[in-house]
PDB file of C-alpha atoms in Angstrom:
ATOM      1  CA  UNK A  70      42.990  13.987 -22.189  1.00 56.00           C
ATOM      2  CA  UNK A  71      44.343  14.042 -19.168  1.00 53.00           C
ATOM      3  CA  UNK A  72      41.025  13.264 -16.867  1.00 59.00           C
ATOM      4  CA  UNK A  73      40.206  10.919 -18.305  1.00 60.00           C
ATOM      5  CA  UNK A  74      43.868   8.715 -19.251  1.00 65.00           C
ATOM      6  CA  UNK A  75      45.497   9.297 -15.620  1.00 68.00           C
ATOM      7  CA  UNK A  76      44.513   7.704 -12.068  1.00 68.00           C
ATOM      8  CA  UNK A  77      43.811  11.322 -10.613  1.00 73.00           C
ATOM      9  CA  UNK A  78      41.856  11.981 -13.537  1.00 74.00           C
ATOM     10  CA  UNK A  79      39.293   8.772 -13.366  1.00 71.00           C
ATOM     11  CA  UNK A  80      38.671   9.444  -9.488  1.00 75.00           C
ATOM     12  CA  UNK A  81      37.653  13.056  -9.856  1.00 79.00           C
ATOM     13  CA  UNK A  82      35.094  11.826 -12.692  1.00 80.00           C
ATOM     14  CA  UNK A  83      34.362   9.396  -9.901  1.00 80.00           C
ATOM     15  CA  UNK A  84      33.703  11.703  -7.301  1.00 83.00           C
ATOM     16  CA  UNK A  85      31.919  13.994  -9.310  1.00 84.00           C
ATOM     17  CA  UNK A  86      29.749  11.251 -10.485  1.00 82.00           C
ATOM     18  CA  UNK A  87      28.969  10.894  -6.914  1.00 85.00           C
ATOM     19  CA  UNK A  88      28.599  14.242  -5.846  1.00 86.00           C
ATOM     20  CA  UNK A  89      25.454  14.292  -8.004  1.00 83.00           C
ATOM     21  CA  UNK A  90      24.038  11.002  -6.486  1.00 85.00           C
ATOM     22  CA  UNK A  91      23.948  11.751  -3.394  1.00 89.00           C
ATOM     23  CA  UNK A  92      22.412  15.444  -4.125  1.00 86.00           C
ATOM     24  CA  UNK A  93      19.785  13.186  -5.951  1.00 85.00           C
ATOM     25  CA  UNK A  94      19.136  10.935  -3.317  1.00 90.00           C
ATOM     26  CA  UNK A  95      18.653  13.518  -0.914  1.00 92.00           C
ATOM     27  CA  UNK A  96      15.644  14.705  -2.849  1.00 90.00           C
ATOM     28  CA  UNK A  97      14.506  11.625  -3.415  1.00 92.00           C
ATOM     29  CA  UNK A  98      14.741  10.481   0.288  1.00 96.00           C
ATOM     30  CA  UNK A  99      12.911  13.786   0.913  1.00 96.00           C
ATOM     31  CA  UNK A 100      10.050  13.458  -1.312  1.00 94.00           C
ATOM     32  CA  UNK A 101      10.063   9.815   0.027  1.00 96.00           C
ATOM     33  CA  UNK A 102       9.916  11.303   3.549  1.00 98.00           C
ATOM     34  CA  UNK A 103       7.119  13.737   2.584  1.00 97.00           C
ATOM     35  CA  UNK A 104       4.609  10.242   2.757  1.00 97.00           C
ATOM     36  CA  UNK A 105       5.254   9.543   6.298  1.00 98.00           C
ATOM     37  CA  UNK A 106       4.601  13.038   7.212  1.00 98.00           C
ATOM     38  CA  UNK A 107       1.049  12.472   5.041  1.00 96.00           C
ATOM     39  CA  UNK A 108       0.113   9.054   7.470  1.00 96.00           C
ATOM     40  CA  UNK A 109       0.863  12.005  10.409  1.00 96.00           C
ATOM     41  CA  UNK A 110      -1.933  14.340   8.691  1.00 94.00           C
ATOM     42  CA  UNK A 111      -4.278  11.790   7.794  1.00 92.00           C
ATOM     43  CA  UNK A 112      -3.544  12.769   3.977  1.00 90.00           C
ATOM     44  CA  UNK A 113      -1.860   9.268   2.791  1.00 93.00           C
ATOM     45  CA  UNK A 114      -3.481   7.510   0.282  1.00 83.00           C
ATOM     46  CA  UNK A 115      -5.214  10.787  -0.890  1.00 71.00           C
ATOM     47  CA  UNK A 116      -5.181  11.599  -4.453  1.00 65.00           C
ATOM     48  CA  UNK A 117      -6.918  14.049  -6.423  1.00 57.00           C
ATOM     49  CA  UNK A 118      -9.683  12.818  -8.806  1.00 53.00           C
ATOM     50  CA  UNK A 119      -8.780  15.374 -11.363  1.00 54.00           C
ATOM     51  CA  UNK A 120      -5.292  14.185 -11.885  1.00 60.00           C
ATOM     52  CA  UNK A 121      -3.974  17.452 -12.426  1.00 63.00           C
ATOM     53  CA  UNK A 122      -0.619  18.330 -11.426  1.00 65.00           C
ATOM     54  CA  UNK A 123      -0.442  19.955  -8.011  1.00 67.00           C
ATOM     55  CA  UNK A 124      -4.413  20.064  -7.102  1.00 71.00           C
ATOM     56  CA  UNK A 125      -5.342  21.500  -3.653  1.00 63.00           C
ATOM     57  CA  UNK A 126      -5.882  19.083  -1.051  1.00 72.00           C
ATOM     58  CA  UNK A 127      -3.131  16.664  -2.243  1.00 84.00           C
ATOM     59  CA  UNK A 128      -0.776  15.096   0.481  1.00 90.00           C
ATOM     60  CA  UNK A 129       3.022  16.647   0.509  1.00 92.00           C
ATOM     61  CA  UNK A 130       4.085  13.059  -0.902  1.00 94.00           C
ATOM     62  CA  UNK A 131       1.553  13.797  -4.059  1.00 90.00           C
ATOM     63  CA  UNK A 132       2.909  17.605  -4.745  1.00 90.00           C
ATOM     64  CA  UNK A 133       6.346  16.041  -4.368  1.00 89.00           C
ATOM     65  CA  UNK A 134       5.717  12.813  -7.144  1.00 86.00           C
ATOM     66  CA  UNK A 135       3.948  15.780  -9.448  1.00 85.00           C
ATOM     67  CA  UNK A 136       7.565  18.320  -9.192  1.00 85.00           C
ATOM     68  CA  UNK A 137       9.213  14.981 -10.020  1.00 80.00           C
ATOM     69  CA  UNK A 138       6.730  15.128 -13.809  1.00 76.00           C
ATOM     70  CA  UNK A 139       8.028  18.535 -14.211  1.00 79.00           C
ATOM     71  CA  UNK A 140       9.927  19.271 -17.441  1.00 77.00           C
ATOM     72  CA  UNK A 141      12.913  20.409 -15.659  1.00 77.00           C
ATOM     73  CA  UNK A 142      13.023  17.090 -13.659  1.00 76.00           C
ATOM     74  CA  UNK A 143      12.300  15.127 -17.033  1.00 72.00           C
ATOM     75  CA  UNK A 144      15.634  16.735 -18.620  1.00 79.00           C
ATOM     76  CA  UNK A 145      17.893  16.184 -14.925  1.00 80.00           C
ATOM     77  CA  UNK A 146      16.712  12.472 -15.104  1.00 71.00           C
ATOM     78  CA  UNK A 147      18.414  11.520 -18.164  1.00 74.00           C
ATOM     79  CA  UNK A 148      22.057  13.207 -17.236  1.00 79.00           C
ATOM     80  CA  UNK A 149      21.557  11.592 -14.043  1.00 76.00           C
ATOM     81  CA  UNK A 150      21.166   7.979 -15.223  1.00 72.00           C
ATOM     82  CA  UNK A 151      24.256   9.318 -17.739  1.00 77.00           C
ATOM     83  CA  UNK A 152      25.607  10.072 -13.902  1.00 78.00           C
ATOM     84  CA  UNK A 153      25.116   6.841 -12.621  1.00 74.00           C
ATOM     85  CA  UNK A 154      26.343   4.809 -15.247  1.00 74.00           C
ATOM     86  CA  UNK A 155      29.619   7.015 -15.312  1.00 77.00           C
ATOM     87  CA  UNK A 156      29.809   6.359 -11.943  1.00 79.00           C
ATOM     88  CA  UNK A 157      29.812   2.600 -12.419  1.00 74.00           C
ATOM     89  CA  UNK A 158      31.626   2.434 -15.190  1.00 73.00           C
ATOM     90  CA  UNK A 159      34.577   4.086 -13.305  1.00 76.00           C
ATOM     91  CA  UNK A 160      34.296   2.523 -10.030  1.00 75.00           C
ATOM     92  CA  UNK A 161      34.650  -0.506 -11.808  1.00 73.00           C
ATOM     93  CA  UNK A 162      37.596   0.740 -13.997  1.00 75.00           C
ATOM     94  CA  UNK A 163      39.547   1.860 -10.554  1.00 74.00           C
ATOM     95  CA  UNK A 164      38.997  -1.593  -9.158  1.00 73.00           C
ATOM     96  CA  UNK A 165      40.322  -3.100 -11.782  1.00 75.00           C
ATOM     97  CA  UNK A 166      43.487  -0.739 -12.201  1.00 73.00           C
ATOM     98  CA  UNK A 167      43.765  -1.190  -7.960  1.00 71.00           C
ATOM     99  CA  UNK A 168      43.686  -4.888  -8.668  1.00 70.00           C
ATOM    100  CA  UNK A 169      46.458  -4.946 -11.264  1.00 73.00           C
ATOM    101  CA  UNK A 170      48.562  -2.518  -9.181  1.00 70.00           C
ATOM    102  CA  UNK A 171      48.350  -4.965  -6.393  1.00 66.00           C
ATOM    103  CA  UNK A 172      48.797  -8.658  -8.161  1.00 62.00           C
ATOM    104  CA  UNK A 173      45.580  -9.956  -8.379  1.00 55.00           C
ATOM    105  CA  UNK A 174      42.224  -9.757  -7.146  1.00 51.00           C
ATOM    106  CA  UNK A 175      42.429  -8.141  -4.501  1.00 48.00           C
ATOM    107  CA  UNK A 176      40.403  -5.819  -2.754  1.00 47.00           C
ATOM    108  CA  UNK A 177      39.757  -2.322  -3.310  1.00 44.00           C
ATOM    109  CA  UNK A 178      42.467  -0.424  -2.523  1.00 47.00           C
ATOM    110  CA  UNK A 179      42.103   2.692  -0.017  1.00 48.00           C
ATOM    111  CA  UNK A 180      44.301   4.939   1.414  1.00 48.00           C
ATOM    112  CA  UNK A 181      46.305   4.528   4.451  1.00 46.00           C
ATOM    113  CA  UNK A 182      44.606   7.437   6.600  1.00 46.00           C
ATOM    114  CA  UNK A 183      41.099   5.174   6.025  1.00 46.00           C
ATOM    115  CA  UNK A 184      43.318   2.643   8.027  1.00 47.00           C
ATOM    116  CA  UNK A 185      41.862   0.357   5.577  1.00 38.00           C
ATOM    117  CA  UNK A 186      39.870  -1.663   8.253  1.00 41.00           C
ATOM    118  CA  UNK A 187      36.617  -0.457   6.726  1.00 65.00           C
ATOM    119  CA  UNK A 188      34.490  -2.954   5.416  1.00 76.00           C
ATOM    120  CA  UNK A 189      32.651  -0.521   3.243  1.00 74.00           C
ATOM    121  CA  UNK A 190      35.866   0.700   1.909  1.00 71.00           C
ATOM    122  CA  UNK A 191      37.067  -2.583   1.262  1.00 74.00           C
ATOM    123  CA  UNK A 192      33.790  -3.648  -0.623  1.00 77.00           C
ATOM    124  CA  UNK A 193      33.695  -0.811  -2.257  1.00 74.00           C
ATOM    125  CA  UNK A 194      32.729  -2.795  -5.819  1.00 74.00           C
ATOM    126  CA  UNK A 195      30.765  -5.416  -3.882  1.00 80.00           C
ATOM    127  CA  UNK A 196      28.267  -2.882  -2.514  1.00 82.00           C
ATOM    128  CA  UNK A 197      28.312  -1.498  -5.936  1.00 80.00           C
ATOM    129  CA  UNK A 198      26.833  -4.836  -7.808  1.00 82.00           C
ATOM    130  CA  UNK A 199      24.556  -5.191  -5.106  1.00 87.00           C
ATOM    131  CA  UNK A 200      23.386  -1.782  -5.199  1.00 87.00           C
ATOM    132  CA  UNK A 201      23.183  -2.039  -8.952  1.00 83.00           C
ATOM    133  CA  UNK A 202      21.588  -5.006  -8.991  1.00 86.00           C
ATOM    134  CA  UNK A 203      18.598  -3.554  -6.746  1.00 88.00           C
ATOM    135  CA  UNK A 204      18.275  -0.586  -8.703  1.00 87.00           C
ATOM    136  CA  UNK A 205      16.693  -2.443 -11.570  1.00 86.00           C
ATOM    137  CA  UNK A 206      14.617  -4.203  -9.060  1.00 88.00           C
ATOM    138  CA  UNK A 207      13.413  -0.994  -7.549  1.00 91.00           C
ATOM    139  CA  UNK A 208      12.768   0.885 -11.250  1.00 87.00           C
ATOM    140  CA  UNK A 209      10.573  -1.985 -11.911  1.00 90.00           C
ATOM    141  CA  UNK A 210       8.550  -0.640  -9.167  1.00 90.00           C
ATOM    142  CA  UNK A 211       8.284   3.043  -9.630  1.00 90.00           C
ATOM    143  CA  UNK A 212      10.156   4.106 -12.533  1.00 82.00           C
ATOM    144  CA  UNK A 213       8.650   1.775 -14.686  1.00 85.00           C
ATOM    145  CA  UNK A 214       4.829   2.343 -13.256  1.00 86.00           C
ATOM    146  CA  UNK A 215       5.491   6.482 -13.494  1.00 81.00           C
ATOM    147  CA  UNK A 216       7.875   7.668 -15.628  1.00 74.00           C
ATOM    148  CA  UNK A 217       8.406   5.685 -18.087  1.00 79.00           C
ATOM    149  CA  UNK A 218       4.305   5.511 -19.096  1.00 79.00           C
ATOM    150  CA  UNK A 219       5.225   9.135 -18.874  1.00 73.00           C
ATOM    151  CA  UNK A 220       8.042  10.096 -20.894  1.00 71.00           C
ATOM    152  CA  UNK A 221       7.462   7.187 -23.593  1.00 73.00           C
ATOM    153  CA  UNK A 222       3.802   6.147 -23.222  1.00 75.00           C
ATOM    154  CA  UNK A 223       4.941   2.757 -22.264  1.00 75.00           C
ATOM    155  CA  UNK A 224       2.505   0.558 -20.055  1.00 74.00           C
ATOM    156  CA  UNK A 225      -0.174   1.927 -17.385  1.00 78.00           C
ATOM    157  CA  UNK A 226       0.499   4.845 -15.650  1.00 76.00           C
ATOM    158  CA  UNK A 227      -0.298   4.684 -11.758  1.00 79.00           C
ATOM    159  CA  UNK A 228      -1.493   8.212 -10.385  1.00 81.00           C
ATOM    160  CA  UNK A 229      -2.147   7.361  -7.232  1.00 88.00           C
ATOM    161  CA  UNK A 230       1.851   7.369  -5.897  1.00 91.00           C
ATOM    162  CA  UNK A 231       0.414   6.297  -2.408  1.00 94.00           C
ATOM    163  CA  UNK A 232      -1.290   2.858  -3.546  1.00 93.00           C
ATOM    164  CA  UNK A 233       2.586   2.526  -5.496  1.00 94.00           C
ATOM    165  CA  UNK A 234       3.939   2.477  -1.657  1.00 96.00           C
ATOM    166  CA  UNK A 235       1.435   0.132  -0.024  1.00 96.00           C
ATOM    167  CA  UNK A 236       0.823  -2.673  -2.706  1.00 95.00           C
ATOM    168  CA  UNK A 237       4.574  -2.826  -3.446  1.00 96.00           C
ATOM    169  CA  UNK A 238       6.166  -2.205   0.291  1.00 97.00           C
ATOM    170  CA  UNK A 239       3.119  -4.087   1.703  1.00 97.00           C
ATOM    171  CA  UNK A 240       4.669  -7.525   0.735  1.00 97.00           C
ATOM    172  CA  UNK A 241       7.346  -8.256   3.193  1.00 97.00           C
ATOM    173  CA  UNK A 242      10.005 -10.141   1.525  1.00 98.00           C
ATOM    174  CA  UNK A 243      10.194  -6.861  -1.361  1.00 97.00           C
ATOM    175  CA  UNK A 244      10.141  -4.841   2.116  1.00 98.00           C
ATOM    176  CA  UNK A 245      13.245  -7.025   3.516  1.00 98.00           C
ATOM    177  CA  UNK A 246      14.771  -6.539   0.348  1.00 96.00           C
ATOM    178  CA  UNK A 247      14.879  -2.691   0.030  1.00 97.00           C
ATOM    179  CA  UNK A 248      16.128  -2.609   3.593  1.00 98.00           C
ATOM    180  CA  UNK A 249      18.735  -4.807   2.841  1.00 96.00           C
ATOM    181  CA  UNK A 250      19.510  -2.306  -0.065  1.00 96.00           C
ATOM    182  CA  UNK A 251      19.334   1.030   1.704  1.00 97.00           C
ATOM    183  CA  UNK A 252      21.856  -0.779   4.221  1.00 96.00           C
ATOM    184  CA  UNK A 253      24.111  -1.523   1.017  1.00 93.00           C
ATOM    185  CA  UNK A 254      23.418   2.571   0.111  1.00 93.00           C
ATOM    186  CA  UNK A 255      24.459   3.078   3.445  1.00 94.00           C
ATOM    187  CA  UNK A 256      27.573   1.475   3.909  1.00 92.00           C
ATOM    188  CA  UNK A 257      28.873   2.838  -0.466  1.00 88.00           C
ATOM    189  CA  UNK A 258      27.849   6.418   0.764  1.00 90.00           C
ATOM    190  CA  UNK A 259      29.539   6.352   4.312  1.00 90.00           C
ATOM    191  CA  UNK A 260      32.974   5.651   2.324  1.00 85.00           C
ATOM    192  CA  UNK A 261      31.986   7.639  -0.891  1.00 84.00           C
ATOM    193  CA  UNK A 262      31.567  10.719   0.595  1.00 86.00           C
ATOM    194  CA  UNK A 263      34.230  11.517   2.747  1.00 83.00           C
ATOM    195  CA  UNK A 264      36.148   9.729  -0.026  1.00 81.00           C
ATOM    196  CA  UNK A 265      35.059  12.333  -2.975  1.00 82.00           C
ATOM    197  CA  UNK A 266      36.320  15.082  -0.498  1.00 81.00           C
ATOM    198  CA  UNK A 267      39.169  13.929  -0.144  1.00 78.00           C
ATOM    199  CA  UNK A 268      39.989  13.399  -3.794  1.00 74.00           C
ATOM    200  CA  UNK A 269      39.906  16.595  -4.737  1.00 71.00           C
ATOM    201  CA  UNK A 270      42.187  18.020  -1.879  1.00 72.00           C
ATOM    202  CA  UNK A 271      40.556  17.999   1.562  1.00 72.00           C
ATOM    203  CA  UNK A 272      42.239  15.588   3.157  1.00 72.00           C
ATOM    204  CA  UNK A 273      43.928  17.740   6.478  1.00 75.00           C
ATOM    205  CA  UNK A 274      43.895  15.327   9.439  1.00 78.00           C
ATOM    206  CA  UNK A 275      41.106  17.634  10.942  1.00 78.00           C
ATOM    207  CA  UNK A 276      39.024  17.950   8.150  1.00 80.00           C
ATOM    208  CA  UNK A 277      39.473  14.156   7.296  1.00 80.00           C
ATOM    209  CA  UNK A 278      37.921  13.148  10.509  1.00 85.00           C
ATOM    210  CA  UNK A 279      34.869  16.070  10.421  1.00 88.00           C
ATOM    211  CA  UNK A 280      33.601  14.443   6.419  1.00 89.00           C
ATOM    212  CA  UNK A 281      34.124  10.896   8.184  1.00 88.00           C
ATOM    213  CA  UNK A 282      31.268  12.476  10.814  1.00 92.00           C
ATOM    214  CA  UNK A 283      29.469  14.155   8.114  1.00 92.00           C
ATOM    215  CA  UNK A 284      29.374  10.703   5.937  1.00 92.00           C
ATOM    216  CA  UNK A 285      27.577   8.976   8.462  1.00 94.00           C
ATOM    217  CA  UNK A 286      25.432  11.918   9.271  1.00 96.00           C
ATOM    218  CA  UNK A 287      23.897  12.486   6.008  1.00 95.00           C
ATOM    219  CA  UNK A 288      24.442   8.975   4.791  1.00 96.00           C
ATOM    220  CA  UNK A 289      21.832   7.941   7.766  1.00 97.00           C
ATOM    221  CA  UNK A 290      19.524  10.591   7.307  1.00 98.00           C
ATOM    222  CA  UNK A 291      19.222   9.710   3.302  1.00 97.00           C
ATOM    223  CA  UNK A 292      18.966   6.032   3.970  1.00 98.00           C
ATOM    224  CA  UNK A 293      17.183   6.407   7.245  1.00 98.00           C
ATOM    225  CA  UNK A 294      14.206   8.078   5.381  1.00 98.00           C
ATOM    226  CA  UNK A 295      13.995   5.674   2.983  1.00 98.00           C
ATOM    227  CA  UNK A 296      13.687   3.164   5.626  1.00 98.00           C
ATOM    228  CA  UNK A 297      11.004   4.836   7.356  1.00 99.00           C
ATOM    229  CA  UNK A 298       8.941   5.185   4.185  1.00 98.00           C
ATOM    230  CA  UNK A 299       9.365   1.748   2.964  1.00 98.00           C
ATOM    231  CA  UNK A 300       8.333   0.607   6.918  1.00 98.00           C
ATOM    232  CA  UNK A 301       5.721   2.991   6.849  1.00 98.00           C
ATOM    233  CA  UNK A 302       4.192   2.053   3.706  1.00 98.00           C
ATOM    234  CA  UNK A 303       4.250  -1.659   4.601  1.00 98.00           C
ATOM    235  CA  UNK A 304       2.117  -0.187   8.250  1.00 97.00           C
ATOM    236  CA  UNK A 305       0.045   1.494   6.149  1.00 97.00           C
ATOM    237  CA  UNK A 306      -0.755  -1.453   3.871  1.00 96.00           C
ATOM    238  CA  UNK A 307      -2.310  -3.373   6.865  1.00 96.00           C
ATOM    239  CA  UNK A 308      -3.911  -0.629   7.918  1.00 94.00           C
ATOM    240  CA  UNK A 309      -5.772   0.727   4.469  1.00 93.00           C
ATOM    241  CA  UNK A 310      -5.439  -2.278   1.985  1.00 88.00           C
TER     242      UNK A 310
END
């Protein structure tokens, strides 16, 4: 088929791929976010004793963790993860064919109107690993402590989301490290964005310049709330553990 045997083909699969990563991370950083408005209401760290799914009196940050159990977020989960490996699995196939095209390895190739001076463009597969690599890290954390006790009855389910956030952001060096991948985010999503626009036709000189804008804009306030939390959490830590 064509998408999937031509160049044009693989980067709308790309970009499509992407599309539905970022829309997930924006929840996620949301839901995320919804804990630092909790330390503002005095509600963090409060969970209900009847572990029900949305009791009264839980923090925002609670409600949002029990949507995320939800049925209909158990079946989006899975074609996400199909998402994300897609997404890899292409990016790395693009590099690859970008690398051939050019003689060697080389680095990712961009177009001319990205003046190709951006780092992030030019690491595009670099920040990939790296952001890969952190991923499992980070589902060690939460995915594997909530979900997956969940969805396969696999270790010891934590139901208090809140203590998750303090006893794993309140050790500094796993803090250091989630900044340094949210920076990583950062920098894959300022490119990736305006990039996955422009695959699929806007690429005017006006318009091109406006998603550049709009890259940074929502790639800082998606990786800017995850900052927050994971800074907040760590505060919080000192101030409740």
């Amino acid at each position: 088929m064509f998408i999937f045997n031509s160049s044009i083909g693989r980067k709308f699969i790309q970009s499509i791929s992407g599309a539905f990563l970022i829309l997930f991370l924006l929840i996620h950083a949301t839901i995320n976010f919804f804990s630092v408005i909790d330390s503002m209401t005095g509600k963090f760290g409060v969970a209900a004793a009847d572990e029900k799914l949305f009791s009264a009196g839980d923090g925002l940050f609670k409600l949002g963790c029990d949507f995320m159990s939800t049925g209909f977020i158990s079946i989006i989960v899975p074609v996400l993860a199909l998402g994300f490996v897609v997404h890899i699995v292409y990016g790395g196939w693009l590099t690859w064919q970008n690398m051939k095209a050019r003689g060697g390895l080389k680095r990712y190739e961009v177009p001319s109107k990205a003046k190709s001076d951006s780092w992030a463009a030019s690491n595009m597969l670099v920040l990939g690993i790296i952001v890969l690599g952190l991923l499992g890290f980070h589902l060690t954390h939460f995915w594997a402590k909530m979900q997956l006790p969940e969805m396969f009855g696999v270790g010891t389910y934590e139901n208090n989301p809140y203590y998750l956030l303090m006893v794993t952001f309140g050790k500094w060096w796993i803090l250091l490290l989630y900044l340094v991948w949210f920076v990583a985010i950062w920098l894959h999503m300022t490119h990736g964005f305006w990039s996955m626009f422009q695959t699929v036709g806007w690429n005017g000189k006006t318009w091109f310049k406006r998603l550049k804008v709009i890259a940074v804009i929502v790639s800082t306030l998606i990786c800017g709330a995850f900052a927050i939390t994971a800074i907040n959490a760590f505060v919080q830590a000192r101030i409740l553990l």
